[in-house]
PDB file of C-alpha atoms in Angstrom:
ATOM      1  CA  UNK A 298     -38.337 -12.632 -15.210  1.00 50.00           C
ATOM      2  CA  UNK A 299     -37.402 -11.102 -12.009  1.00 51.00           C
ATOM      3  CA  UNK A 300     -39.857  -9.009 -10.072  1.00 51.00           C
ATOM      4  CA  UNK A 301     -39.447  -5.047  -9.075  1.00 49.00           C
ATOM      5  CA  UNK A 302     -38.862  -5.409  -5.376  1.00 50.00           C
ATOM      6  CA  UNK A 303     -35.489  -8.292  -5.931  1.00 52.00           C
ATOM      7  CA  UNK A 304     -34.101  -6.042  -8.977  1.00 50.00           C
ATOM      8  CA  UNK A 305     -33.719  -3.075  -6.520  1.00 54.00           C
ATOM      9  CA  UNK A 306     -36.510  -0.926  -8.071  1.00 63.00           C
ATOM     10  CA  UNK A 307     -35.242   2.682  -9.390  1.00 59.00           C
ATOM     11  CA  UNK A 308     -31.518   3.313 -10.633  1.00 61.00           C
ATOM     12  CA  UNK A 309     -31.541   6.122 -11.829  1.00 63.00           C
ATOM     13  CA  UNK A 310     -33.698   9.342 -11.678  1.00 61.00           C
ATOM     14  CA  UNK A 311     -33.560  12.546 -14.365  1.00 68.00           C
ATOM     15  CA  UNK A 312     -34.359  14.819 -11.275  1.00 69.00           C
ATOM     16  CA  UNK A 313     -31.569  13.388  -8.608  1.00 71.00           C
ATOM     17  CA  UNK A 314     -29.615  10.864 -10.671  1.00 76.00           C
ATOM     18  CA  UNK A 315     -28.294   7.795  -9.065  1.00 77.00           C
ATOM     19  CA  UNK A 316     -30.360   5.618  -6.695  1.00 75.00           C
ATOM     20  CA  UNK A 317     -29.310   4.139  -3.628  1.00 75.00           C
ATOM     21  CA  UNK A 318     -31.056   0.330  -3.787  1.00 72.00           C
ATOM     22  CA  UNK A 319     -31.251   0.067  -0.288  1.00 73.00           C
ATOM     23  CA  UNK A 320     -32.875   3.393   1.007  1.00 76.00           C
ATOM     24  CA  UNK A 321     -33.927   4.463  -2.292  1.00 73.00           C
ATOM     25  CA  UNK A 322     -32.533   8.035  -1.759  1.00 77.00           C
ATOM     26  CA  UNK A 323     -30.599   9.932  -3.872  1.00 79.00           C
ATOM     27  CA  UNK A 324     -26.421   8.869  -3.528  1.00 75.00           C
ATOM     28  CA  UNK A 325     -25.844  12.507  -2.722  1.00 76.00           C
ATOM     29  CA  UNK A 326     -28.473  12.298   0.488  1.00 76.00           C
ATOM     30  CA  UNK A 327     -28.201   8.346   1.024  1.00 77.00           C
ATOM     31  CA  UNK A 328     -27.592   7.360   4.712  1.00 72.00           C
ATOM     32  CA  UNK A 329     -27.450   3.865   4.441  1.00 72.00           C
ATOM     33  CA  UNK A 330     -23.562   4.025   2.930  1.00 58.00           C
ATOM     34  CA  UNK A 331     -22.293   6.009   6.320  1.00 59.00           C
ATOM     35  CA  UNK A 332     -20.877   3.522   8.635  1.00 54.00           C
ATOM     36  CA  UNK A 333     -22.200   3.159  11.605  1.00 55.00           C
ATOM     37  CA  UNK A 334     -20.592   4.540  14.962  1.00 54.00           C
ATOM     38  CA  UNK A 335     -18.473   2.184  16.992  1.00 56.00           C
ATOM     39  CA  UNK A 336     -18.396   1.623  20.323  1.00 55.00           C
ATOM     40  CA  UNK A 337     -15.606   3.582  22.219  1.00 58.00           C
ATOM     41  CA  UNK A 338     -12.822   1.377  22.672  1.00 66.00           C
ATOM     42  CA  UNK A 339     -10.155   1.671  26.295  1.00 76.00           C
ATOM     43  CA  UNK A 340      -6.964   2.121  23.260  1.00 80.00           C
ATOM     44  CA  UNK A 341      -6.119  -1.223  23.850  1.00 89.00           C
ATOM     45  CA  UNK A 342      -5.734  -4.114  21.247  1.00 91.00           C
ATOM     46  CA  UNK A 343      -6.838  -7.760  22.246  1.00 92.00           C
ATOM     47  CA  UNK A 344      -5.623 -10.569  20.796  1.00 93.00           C
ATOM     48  CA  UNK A 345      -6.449 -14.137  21.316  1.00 92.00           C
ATOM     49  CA  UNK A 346      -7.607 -17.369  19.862  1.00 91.00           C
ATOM     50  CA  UNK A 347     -10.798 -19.425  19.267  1.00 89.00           C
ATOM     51  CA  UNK A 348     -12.239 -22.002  17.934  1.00 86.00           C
ATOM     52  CA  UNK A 349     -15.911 -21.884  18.318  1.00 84.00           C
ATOM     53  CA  UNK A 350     -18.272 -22.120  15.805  1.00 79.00           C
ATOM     54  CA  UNK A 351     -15.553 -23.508  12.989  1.00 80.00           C
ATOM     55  CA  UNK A 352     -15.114 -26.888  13.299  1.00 83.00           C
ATOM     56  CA  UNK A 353     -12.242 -27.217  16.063  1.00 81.00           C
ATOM     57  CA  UNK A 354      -9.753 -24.780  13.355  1.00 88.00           C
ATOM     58  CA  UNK A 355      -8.358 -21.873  15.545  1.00 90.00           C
ATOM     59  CA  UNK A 356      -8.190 -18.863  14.015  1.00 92.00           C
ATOM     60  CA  UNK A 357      -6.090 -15.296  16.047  1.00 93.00           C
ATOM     61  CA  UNK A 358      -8.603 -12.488  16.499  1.00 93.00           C
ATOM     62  CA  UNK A 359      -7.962  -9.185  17.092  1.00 93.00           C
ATOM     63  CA  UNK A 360     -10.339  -6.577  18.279  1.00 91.00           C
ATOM     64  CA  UNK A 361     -10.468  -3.076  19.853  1.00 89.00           C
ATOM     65  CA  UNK A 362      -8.813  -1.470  16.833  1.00 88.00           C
ATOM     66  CA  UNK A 363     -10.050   2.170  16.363  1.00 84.00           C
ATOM     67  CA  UNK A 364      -9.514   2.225  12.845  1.00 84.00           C
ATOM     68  CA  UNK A 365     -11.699   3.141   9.501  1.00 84.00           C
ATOM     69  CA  UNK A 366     -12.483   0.348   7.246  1.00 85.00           C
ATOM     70  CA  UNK A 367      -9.924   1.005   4.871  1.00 88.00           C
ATOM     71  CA  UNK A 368      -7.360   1.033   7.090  1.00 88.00           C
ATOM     72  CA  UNK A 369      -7.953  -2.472   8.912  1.00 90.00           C
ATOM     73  CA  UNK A 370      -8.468  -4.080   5.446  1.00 91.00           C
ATOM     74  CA  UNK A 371      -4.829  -2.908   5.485  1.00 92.00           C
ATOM     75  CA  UNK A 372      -3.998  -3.880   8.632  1.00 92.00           C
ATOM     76  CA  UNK A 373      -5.179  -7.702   8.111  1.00 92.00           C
ATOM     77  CA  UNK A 374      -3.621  -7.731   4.998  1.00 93.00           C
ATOM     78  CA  UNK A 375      -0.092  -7.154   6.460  1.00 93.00           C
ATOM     79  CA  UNK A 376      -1.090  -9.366   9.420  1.00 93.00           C
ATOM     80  CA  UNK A 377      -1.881 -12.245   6.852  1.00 93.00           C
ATOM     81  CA  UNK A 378       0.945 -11.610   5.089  1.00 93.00           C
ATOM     82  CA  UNK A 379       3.268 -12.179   8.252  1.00 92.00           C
ATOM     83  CA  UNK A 380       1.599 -15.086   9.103  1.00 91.00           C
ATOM     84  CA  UNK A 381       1.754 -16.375   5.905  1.00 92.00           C
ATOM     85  CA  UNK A 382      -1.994 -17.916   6.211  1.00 92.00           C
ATOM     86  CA  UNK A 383      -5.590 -16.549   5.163  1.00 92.00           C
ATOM     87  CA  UNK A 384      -8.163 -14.879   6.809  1.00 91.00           C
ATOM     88  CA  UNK A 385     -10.636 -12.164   7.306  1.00 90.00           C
ATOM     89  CA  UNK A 386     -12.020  -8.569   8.242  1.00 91.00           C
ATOM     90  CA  UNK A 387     -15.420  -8.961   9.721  1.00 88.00           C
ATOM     91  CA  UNK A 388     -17.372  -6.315  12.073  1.00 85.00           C
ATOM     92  CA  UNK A 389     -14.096  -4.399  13.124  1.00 86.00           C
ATOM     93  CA  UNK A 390     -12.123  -7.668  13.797  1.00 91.00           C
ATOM     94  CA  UNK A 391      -9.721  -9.000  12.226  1.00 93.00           C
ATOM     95  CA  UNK A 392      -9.202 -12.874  11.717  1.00 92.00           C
ATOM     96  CA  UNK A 393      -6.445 -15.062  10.900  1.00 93.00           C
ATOM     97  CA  UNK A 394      -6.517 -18.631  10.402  1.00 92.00           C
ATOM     98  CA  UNK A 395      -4.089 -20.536  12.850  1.00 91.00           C
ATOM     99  CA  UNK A 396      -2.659 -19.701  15.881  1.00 90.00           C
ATOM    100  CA  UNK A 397      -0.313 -16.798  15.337  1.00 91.00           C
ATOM    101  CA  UNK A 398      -1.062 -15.014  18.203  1.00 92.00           C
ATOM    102  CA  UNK A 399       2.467 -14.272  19.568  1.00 92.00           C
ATOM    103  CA  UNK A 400       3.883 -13.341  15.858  1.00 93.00           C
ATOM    104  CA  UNK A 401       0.973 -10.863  16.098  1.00 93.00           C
ATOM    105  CA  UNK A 402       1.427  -9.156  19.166  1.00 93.00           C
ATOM    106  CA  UNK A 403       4.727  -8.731  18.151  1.00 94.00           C
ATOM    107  CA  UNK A 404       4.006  -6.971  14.911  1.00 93.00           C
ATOM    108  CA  UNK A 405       1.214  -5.117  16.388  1.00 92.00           C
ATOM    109  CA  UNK A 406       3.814  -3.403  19.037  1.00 93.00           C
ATOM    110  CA  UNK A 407       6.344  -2.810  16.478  1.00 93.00           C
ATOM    111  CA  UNK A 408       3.509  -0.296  14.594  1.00 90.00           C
ATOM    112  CA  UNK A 409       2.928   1.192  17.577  1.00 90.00           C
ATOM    113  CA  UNK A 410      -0.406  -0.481  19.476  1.00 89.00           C
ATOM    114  CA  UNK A 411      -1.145  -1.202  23.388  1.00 91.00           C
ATOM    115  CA  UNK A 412      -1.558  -4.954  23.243  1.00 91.00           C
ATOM    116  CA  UNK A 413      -2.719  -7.457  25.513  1.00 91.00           C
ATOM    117  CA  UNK A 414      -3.425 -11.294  25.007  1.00 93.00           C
ATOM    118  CA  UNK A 415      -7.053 -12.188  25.606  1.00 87.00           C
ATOM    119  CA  UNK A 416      -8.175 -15.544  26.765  1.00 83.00           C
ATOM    120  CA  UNK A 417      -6.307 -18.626  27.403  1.00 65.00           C
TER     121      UNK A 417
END
């Protein structure tokens, strides 16, 4: 049987209707669903390669792209796509795995962005 505090408490309320489970507040008056602010960005997209943390696989990152959430899911999905390899949205960057760092730039220009190479 689970306990009240890991099943999220309250759902649903007569007076306010739906629950937030994470502030508890009403969905109309939740805060917790309003992304946060980002940083100001210069307007310029960075793109370069790493390999830290995963085991010695690179994987192209790109960062400083002042776009909603929606919109860079859409963005890394096309970027994938070109690549033709997986990947990721995670905190406002996007990663793909492999080195496609110059077939990105590339695309990135042709929609438009100020790109630079980061790193190595």
């Amino acid at each position: 049987m689970k306990s009240r505090s890991t099943s999220g408490g309250l759902v649903y309320s007569t007076e306010a209707g739906r629950m937030c489970p994470v502030c508890r507040q009403p969905k109309v008056s939740c805060r917790c669903s309003t992304a946060p602010a980002r940083a100001p960005s210069d307007g310029v997209v960075r793109v370069s390669r790493e390999t830290k943390g995963r085991a010695g696989k690179g994987v192209t990152l790109v960062r400083g792209l002042a776009l909603d959430a929606l919109a860079l899911a859409a963005l890394g999905k096309q970027l994938k796509t070109a690549c033709g390899s997986g990947g990721t949205v995670k905190e406002g960057v996007i990663e793909v795995q492999g080195d496609h760092c110059d077939r990105v730039i590339e695309m990135l220009k042709s929609q438009g962005f100020v790109v630079k190479r980061a790193g190595g």
